[in-house]
PDB file of C-alpha atoms in Angstrom:
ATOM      1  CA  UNK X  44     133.476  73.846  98.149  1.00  0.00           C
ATOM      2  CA  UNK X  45     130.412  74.605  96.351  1.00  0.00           C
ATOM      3  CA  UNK X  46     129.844  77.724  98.368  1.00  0.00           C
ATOM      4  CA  UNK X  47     133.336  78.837  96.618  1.00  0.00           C
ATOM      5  CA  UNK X  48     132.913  81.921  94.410  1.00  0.00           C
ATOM      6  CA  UNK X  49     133.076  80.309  91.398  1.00  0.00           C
ATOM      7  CA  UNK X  50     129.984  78.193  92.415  1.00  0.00           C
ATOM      8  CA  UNK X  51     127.596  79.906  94.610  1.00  0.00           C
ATOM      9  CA  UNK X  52     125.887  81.899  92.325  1.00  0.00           C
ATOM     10  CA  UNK X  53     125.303  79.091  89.675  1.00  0.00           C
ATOM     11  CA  UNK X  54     123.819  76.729  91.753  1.00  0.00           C
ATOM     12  CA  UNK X  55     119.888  76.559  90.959  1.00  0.00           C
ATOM     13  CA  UNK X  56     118.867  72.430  93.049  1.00  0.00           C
ATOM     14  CA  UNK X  57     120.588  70.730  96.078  1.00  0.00           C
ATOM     15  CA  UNK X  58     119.269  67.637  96.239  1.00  0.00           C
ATOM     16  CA  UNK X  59     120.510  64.202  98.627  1.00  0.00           C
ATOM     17  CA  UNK X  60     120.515  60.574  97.275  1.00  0.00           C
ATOM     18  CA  UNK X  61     121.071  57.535  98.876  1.00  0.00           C
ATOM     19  CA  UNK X  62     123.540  56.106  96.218  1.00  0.00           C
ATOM     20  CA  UNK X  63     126.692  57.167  96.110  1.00  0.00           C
ATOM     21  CA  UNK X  64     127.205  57.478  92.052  1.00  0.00           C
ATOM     22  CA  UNK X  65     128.389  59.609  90.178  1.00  0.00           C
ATOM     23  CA  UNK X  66     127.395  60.240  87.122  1.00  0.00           C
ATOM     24  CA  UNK X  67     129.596  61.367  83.704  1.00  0.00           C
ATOM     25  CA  UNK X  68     128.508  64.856  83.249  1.00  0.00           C
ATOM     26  CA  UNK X  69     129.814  65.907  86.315  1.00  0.00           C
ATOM     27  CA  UNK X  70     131.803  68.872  85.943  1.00  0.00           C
ATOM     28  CA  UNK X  71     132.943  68.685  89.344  1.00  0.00           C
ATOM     29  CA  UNK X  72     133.344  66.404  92.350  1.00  0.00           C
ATOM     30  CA  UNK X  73     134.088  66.532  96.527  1.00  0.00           C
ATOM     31  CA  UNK X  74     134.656  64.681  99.118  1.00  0.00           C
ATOM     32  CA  UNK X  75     132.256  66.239 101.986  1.00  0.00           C
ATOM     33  CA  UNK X  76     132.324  63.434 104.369  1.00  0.00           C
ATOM     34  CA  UNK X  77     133.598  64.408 107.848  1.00  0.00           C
ATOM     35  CA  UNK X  78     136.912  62.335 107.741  1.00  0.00           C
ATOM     36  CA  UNK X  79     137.559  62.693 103.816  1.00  0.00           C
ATOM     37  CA  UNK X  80     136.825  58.537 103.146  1.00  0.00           C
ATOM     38  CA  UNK X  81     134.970  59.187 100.407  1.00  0.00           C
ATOM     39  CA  UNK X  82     131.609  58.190 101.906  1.00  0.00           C
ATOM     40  CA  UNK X  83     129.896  61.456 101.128  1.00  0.00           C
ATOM     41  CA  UNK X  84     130.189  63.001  97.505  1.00  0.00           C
ATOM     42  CA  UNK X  85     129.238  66.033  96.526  1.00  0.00           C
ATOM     43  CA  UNK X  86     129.018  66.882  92.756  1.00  0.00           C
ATOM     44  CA  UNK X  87     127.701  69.330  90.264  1.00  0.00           C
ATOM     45  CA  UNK X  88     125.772  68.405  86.647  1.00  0.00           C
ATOM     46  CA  UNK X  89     124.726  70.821  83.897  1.00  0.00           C
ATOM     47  CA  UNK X  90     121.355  72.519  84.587  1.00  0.00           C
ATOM     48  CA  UNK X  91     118.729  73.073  81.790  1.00  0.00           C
ATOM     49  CA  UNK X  92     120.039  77.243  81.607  1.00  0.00           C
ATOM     50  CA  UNK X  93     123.557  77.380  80.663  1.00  0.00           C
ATOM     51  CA  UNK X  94     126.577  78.414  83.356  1.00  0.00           C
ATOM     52  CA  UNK X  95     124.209  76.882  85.746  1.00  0.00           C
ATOM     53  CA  UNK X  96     124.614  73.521  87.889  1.00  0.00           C
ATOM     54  CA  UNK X  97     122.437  71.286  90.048  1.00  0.00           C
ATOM     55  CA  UNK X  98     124.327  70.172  93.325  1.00  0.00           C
ATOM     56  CA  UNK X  99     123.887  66.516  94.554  1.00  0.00           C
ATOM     57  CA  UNK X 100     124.925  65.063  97.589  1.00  0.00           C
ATOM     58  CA  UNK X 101     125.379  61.663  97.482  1.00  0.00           C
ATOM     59  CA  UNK X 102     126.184  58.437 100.283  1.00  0.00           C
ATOM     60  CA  UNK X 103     125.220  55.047 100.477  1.00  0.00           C
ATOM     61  CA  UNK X 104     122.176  55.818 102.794  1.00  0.00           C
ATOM     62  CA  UNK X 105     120.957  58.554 104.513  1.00  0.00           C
ATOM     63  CA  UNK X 106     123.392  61.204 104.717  1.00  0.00           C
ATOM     64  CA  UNK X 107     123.875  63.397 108.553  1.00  0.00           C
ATOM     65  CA  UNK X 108     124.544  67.452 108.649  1.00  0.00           C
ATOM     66  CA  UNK X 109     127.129  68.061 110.756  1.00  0.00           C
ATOM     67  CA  UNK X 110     126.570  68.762 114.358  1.00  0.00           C
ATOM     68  CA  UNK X 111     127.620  72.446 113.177  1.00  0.00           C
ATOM     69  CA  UNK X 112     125.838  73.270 110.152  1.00  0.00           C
ATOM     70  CA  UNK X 113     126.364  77.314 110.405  1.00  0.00           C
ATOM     71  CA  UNK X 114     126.021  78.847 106.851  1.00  0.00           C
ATOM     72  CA  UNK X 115     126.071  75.656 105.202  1.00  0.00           C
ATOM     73  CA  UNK X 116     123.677  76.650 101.854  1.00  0.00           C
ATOM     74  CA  UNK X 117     124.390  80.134 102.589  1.00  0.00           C
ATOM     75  CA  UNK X 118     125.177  83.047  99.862  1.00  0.00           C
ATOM     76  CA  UNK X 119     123.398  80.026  97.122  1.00  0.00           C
ATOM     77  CA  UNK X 120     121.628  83.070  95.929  1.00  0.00           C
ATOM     78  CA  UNK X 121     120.135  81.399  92.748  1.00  0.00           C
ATOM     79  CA  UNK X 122     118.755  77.803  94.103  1.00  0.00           C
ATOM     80  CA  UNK X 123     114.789  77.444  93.394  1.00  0.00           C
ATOM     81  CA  UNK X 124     114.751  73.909  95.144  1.00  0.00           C
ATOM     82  CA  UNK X 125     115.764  71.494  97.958  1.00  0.00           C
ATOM     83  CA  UNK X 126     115.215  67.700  98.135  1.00  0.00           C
ATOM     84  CA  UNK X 127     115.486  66.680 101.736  1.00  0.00           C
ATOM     85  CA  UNK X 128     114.354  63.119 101.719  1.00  0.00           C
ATOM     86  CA  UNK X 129     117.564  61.796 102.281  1.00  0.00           C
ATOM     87  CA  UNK X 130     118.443  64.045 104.839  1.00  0.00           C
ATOM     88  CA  UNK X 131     119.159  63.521 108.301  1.00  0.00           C
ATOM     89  CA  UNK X 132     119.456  65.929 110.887  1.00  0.00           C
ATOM     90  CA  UNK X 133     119.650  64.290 114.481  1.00  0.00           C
ATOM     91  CA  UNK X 134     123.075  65.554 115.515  1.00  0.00           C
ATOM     92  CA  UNK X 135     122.502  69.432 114.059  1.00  0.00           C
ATOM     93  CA  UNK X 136     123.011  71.907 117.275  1.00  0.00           C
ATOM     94  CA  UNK X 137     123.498  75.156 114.736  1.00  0.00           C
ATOM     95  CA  UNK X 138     121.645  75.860 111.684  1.00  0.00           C
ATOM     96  CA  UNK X 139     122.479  79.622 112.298  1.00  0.00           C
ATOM     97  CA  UNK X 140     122.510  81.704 108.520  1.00  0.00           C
ATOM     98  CA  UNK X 141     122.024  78.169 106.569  1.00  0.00           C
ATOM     99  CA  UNK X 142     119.590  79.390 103.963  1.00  0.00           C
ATOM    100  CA  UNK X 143     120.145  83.445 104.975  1.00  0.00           C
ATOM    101  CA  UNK X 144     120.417  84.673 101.449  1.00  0.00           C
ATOM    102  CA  UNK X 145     118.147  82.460  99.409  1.00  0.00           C
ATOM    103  CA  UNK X 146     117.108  84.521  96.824  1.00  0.00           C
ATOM    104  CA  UNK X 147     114.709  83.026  94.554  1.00  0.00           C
ATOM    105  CA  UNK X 148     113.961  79.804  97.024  1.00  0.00           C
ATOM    106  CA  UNK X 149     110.076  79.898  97.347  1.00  0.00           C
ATOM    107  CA  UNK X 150     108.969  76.807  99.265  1.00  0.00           C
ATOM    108  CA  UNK X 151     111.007  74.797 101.876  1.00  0.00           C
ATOM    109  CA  UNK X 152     110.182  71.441 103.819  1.00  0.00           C
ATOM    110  CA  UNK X 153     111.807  70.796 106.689  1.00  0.00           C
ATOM    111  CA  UNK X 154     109.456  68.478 108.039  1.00  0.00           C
ATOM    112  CA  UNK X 155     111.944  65.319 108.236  1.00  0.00           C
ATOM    113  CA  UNK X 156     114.297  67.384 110.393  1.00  0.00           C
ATOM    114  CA  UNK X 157     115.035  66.169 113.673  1.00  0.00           C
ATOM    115  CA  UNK X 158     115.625  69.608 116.006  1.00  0.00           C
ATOM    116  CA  UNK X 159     116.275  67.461 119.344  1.00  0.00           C
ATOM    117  CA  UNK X 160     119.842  68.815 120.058  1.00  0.00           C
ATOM    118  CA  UNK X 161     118.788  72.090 117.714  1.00  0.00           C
ATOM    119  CA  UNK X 162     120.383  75.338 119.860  1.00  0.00           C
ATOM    120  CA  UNK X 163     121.906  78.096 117.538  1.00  0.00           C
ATOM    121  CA  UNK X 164     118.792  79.484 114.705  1.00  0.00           C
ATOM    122  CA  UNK X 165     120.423  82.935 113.995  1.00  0.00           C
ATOM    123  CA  UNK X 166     119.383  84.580 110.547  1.00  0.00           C
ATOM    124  CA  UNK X 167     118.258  80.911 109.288  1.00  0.00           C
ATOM    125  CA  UNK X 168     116.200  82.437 106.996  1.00  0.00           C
ATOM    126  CA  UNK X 169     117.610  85.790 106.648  1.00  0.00           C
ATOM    127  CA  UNK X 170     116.853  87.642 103.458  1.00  0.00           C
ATOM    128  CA  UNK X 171     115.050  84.633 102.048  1.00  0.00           C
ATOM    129  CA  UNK X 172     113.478  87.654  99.703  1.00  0.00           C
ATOM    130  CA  UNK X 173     110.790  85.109  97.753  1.00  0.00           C
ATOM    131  CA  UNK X 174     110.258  82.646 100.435  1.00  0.00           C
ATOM    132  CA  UNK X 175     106.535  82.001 100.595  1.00  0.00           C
ATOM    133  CA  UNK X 176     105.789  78.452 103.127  1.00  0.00           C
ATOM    134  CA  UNK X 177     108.210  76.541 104.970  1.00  0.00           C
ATOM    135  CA  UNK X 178     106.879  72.999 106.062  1.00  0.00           C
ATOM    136  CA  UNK X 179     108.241  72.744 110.078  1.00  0.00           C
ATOM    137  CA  UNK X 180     106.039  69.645 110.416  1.00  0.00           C
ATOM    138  CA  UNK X 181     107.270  68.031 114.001  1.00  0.00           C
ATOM    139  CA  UNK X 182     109.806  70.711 114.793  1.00  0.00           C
ATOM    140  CA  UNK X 183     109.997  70.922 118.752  1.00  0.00           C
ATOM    141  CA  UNK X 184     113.855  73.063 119.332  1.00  0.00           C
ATOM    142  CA  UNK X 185     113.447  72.896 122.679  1.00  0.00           C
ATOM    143  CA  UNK X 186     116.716  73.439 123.454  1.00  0.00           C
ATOM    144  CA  UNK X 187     116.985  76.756 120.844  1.00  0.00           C
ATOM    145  CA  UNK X 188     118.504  79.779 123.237  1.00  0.00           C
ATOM    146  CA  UNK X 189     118.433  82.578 120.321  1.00  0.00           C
ATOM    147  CA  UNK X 190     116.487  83.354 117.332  1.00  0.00           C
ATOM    148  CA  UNK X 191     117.564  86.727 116.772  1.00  0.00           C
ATOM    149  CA  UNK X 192     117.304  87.842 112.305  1.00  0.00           C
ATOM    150  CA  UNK X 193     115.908  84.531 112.219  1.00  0.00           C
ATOM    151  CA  UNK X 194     112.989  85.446 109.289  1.00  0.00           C
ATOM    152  CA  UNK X 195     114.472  88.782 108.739  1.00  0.00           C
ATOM    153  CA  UNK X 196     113.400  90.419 105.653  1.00  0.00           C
ATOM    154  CA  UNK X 197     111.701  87.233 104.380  1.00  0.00           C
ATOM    155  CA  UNK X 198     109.092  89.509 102.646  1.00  0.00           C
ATOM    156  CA  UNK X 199     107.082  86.864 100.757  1.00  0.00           C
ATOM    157  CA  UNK X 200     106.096  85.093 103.855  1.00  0.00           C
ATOM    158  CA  UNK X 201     102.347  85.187 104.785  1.00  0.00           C
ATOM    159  CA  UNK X 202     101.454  82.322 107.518  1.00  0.00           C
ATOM    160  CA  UNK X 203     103.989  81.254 110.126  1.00  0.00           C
ATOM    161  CA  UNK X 204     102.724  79.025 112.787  1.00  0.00           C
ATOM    162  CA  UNK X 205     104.850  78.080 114.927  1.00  0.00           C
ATOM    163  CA  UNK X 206     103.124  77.282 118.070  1.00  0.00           C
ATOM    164  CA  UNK X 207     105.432  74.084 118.157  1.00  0.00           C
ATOM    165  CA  UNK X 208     108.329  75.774 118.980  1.00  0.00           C
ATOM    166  CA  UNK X 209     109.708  75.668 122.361  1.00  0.00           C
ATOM    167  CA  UNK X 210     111.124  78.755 122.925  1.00  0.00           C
ATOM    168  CA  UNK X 211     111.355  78.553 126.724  1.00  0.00           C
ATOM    169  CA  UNK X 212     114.979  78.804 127.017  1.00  0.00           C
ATOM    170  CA  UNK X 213     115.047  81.793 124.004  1.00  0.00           C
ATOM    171  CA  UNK X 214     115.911  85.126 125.466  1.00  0.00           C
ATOM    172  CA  UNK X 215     116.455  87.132 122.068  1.00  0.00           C
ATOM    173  CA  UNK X 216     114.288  87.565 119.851  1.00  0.00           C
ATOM    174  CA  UNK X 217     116.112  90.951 118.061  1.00  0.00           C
ATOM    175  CA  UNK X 218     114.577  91.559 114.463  1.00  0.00           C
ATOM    176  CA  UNK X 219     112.989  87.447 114.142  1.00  0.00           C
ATOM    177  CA  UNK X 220     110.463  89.468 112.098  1.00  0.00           C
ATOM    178  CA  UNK X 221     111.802  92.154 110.533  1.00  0.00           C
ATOM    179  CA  UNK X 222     110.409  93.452 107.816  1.00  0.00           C
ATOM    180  CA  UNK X 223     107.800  90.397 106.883  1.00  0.00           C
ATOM    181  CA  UNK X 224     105.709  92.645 106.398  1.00  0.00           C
ATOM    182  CA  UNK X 225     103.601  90.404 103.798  1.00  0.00           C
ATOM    183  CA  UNK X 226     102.958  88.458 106.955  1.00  0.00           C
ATOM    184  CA  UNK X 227      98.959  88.029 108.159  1.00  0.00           C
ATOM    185  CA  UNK X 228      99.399  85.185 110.153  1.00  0.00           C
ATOM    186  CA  UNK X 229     101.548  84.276 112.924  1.00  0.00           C
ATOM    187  CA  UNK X 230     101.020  82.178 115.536  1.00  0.00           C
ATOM    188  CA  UNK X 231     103.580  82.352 118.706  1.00  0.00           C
ATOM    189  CA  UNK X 232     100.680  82.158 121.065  1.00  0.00           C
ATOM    190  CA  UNK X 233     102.433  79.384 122.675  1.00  0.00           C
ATOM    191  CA  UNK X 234     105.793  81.091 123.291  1.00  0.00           C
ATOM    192  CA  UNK X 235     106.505  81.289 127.150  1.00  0.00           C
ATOM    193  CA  UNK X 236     110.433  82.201 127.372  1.00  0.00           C
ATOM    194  CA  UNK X 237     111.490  82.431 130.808  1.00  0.00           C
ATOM    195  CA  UNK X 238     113.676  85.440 130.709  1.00  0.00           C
ATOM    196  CA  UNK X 239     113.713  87.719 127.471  1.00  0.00           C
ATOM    197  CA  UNK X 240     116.781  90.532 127.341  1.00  0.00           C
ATOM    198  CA  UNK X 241     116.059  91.710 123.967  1.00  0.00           C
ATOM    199  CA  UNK X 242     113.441  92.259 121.717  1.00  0.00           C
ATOM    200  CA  UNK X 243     114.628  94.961 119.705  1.00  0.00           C
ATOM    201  CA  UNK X 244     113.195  95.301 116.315  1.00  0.00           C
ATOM    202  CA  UNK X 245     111.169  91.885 116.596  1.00  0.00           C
ATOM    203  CA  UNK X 246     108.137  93.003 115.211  1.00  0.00           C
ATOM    204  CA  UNK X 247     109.272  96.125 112.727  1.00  0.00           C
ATOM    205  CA  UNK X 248     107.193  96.418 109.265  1.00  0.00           C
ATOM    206  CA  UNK X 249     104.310  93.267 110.137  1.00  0.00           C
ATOM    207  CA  UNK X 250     102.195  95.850 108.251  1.00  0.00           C
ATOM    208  CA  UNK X 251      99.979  93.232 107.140  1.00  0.00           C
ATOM    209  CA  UNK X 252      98.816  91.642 110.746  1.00  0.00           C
ATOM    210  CA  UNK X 253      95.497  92.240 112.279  1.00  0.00           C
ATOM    211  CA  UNK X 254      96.379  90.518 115.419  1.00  0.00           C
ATOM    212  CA  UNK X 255      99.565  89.744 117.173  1.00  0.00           C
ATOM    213  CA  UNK X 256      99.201  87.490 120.441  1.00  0.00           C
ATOM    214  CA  UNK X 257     102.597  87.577 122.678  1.00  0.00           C
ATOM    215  CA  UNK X 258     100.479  86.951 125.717  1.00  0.00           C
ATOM    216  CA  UNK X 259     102.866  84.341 126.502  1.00  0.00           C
ATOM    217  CA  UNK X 260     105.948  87.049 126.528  1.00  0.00           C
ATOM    218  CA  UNK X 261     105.827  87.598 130.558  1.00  0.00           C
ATOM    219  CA  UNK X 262     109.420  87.707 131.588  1.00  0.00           C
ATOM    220  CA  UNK X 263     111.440  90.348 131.013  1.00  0.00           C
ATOM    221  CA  UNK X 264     115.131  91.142 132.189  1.00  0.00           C
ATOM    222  CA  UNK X 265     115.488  94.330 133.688  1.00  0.00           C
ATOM    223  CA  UNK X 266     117.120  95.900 131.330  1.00  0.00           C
ATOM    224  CA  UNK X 267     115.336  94.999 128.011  1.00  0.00           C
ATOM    225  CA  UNK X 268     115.559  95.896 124.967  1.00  0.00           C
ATOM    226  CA  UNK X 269     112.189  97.138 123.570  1.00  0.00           C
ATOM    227  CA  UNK X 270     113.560  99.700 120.932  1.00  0.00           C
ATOM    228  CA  UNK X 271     111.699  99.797 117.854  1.00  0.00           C
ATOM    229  CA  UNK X 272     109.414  96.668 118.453  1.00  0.00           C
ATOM    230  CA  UNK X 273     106.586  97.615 117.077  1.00  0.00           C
ATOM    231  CA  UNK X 274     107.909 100.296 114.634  1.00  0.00           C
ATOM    232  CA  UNK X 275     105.638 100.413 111.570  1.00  0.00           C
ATOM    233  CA  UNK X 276     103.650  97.658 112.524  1.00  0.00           C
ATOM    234  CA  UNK X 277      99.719  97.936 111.211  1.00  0.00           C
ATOM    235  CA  UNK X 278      97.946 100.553 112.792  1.00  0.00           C
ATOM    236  CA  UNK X 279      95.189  98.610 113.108  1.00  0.00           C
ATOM    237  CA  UNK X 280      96.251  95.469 114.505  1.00  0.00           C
ATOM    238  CA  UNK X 281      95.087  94.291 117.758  1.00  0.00           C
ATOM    239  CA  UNK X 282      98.371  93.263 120.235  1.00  0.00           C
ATOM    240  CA  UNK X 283      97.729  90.909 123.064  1.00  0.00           C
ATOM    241  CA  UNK X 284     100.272  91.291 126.098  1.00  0.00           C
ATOM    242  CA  UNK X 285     100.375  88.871 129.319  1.00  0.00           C
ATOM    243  CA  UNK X 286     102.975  91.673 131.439  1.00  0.00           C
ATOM    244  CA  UNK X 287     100.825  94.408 133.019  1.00  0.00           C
ATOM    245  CA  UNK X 288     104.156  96.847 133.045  1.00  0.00           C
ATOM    246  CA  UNK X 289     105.073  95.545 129.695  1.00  0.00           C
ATOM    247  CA  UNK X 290     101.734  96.777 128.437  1.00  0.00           C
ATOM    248  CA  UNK X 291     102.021  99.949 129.715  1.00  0.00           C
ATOM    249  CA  UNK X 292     104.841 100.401 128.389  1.00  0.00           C
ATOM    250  CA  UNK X 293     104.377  99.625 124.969  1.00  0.00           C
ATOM    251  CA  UNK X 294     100.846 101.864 125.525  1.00  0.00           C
ATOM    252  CA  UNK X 295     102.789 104.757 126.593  1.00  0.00           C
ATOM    253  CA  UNK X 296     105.508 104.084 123.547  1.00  0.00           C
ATOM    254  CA  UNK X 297     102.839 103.587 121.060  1.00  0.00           C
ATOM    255  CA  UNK X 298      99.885 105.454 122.352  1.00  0.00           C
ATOM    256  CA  UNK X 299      98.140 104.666 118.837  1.00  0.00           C
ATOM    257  CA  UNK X 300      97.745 100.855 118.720  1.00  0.00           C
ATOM    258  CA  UNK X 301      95.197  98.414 120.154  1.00  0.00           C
ATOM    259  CA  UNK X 302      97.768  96.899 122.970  1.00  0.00           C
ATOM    260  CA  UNK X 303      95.573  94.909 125.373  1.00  0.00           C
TER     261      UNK X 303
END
């Protein structure tokens, strides 16, 4: 409903409360609960711009995503905020493309998520053009089997660390990176995937990096994708590799970078 065309792109807050009222400015109600009883509202409110609205999601107590969340704040290319709180996420097994196309969100906490039965991340994040911190405080998606576009083009991003991420099961990892290329910090020193098919584009533009550490990144498919991995990377950074024949690979492809 509120991803409709007449909505999307006057949307500027999503918030969740734990009281299900609505107030009497609301231009606009739902029903979003999952067998349409009423037990989940969704409504919009007059913003402090005109022609804009703030969405609230309402239920008496916390409110759970669905088990397939796919695209569900997608396209809401002018929201500046989320509130969370009320949020519950233990049943979520795809967030694939739910904030791709953010536009002017800049911070994002995702701490009280609940990623025990997360599986399907593709393009979460994806074109997220201002994003500058997300807050994945006791994330562990050990079950996640693909996080291909995941922070593609997110080009305000400078620190990612996420060395809690289980990526064991992940095998690929095609453009997770592109184009962050305000990024200095990123830690996936942890990463050990057991088999990795494709890792086309995964590092492209990290012009900003001094040091990459994929040490972790020793199983490879036989026919893996490498193209473009480290295409316009920083010619300076220093890349730390834990697969002899991967290394000489990527030494032979990029005979100009630091690849230990």
């Amino acid at each position: 409903y509120y991803r409709s065309s007449e909505w999307k792109d006057k949307i500027v807050s999503v918030s969740f409360k734990n009281r299900k009222v609505v107030p009497s400015d609301a231009v606009i109600t739902w029903d979003l609960s999952f067998n349409q009883d009423g037990t989940v509202i969704g409504y919009l409110t007059p913003a402090t711009n005109s022609d804009t609205y703030d969405l609230v999601i309402c239920a008496d107590g916390y409110i759970n995503l669905p088990v397939n969340s796919k695209n569900i704040f997608q396209g809401l290319s002018k929201v500046e905020s989320y509130d969370l709180y009320y949020l519950k996420s233990d049943l979520v097994k795809n967030l694939s493309y739910a904030f791709q196309d953010n536009n002017l969100l800049k911070t994002l906490d995702l701490s009280n998520f609940n990623t025990d039965n997360l599986v399907y991340m593709y393009g979460t994040f994806e074109n997220c053009y201002k994003l500058e911190s997300i807050n994945f405080d006791g994330w562990h998606p050990s079950l996640a089997n693909g996080i291909n576009r995941l922070f593609s083009n997110c080009n305000s991003l400078m620190e990612l660390d996420l060395s809690n991420f289980d990526m064991t099961n992940v095998s690929n990892f095609y453009m997770a990176f592109y184009r962050d290329y305000n990024l200095t910090k990123l830690n996936i020193s942890t990463w050990n995937p057991t088999s990795i098919s494709n890792l086309s584009s995964t590092f492209w533009s990290l012009s900003a990096m001094k040091e990459l550490d994929i040490s972790g990144f020793t199983n490879f498919s036989d026919d893996c994708d490498y193209t473009y991995i480290f295409r316009y990377i920083n010619p300076s950074i220093i890349i730390k590799t834990g697969n002899e024949s991967f290394k000489n690979k990527m030494i032979s492809e990029y005979p100009d970078l630091n690849i230990q």
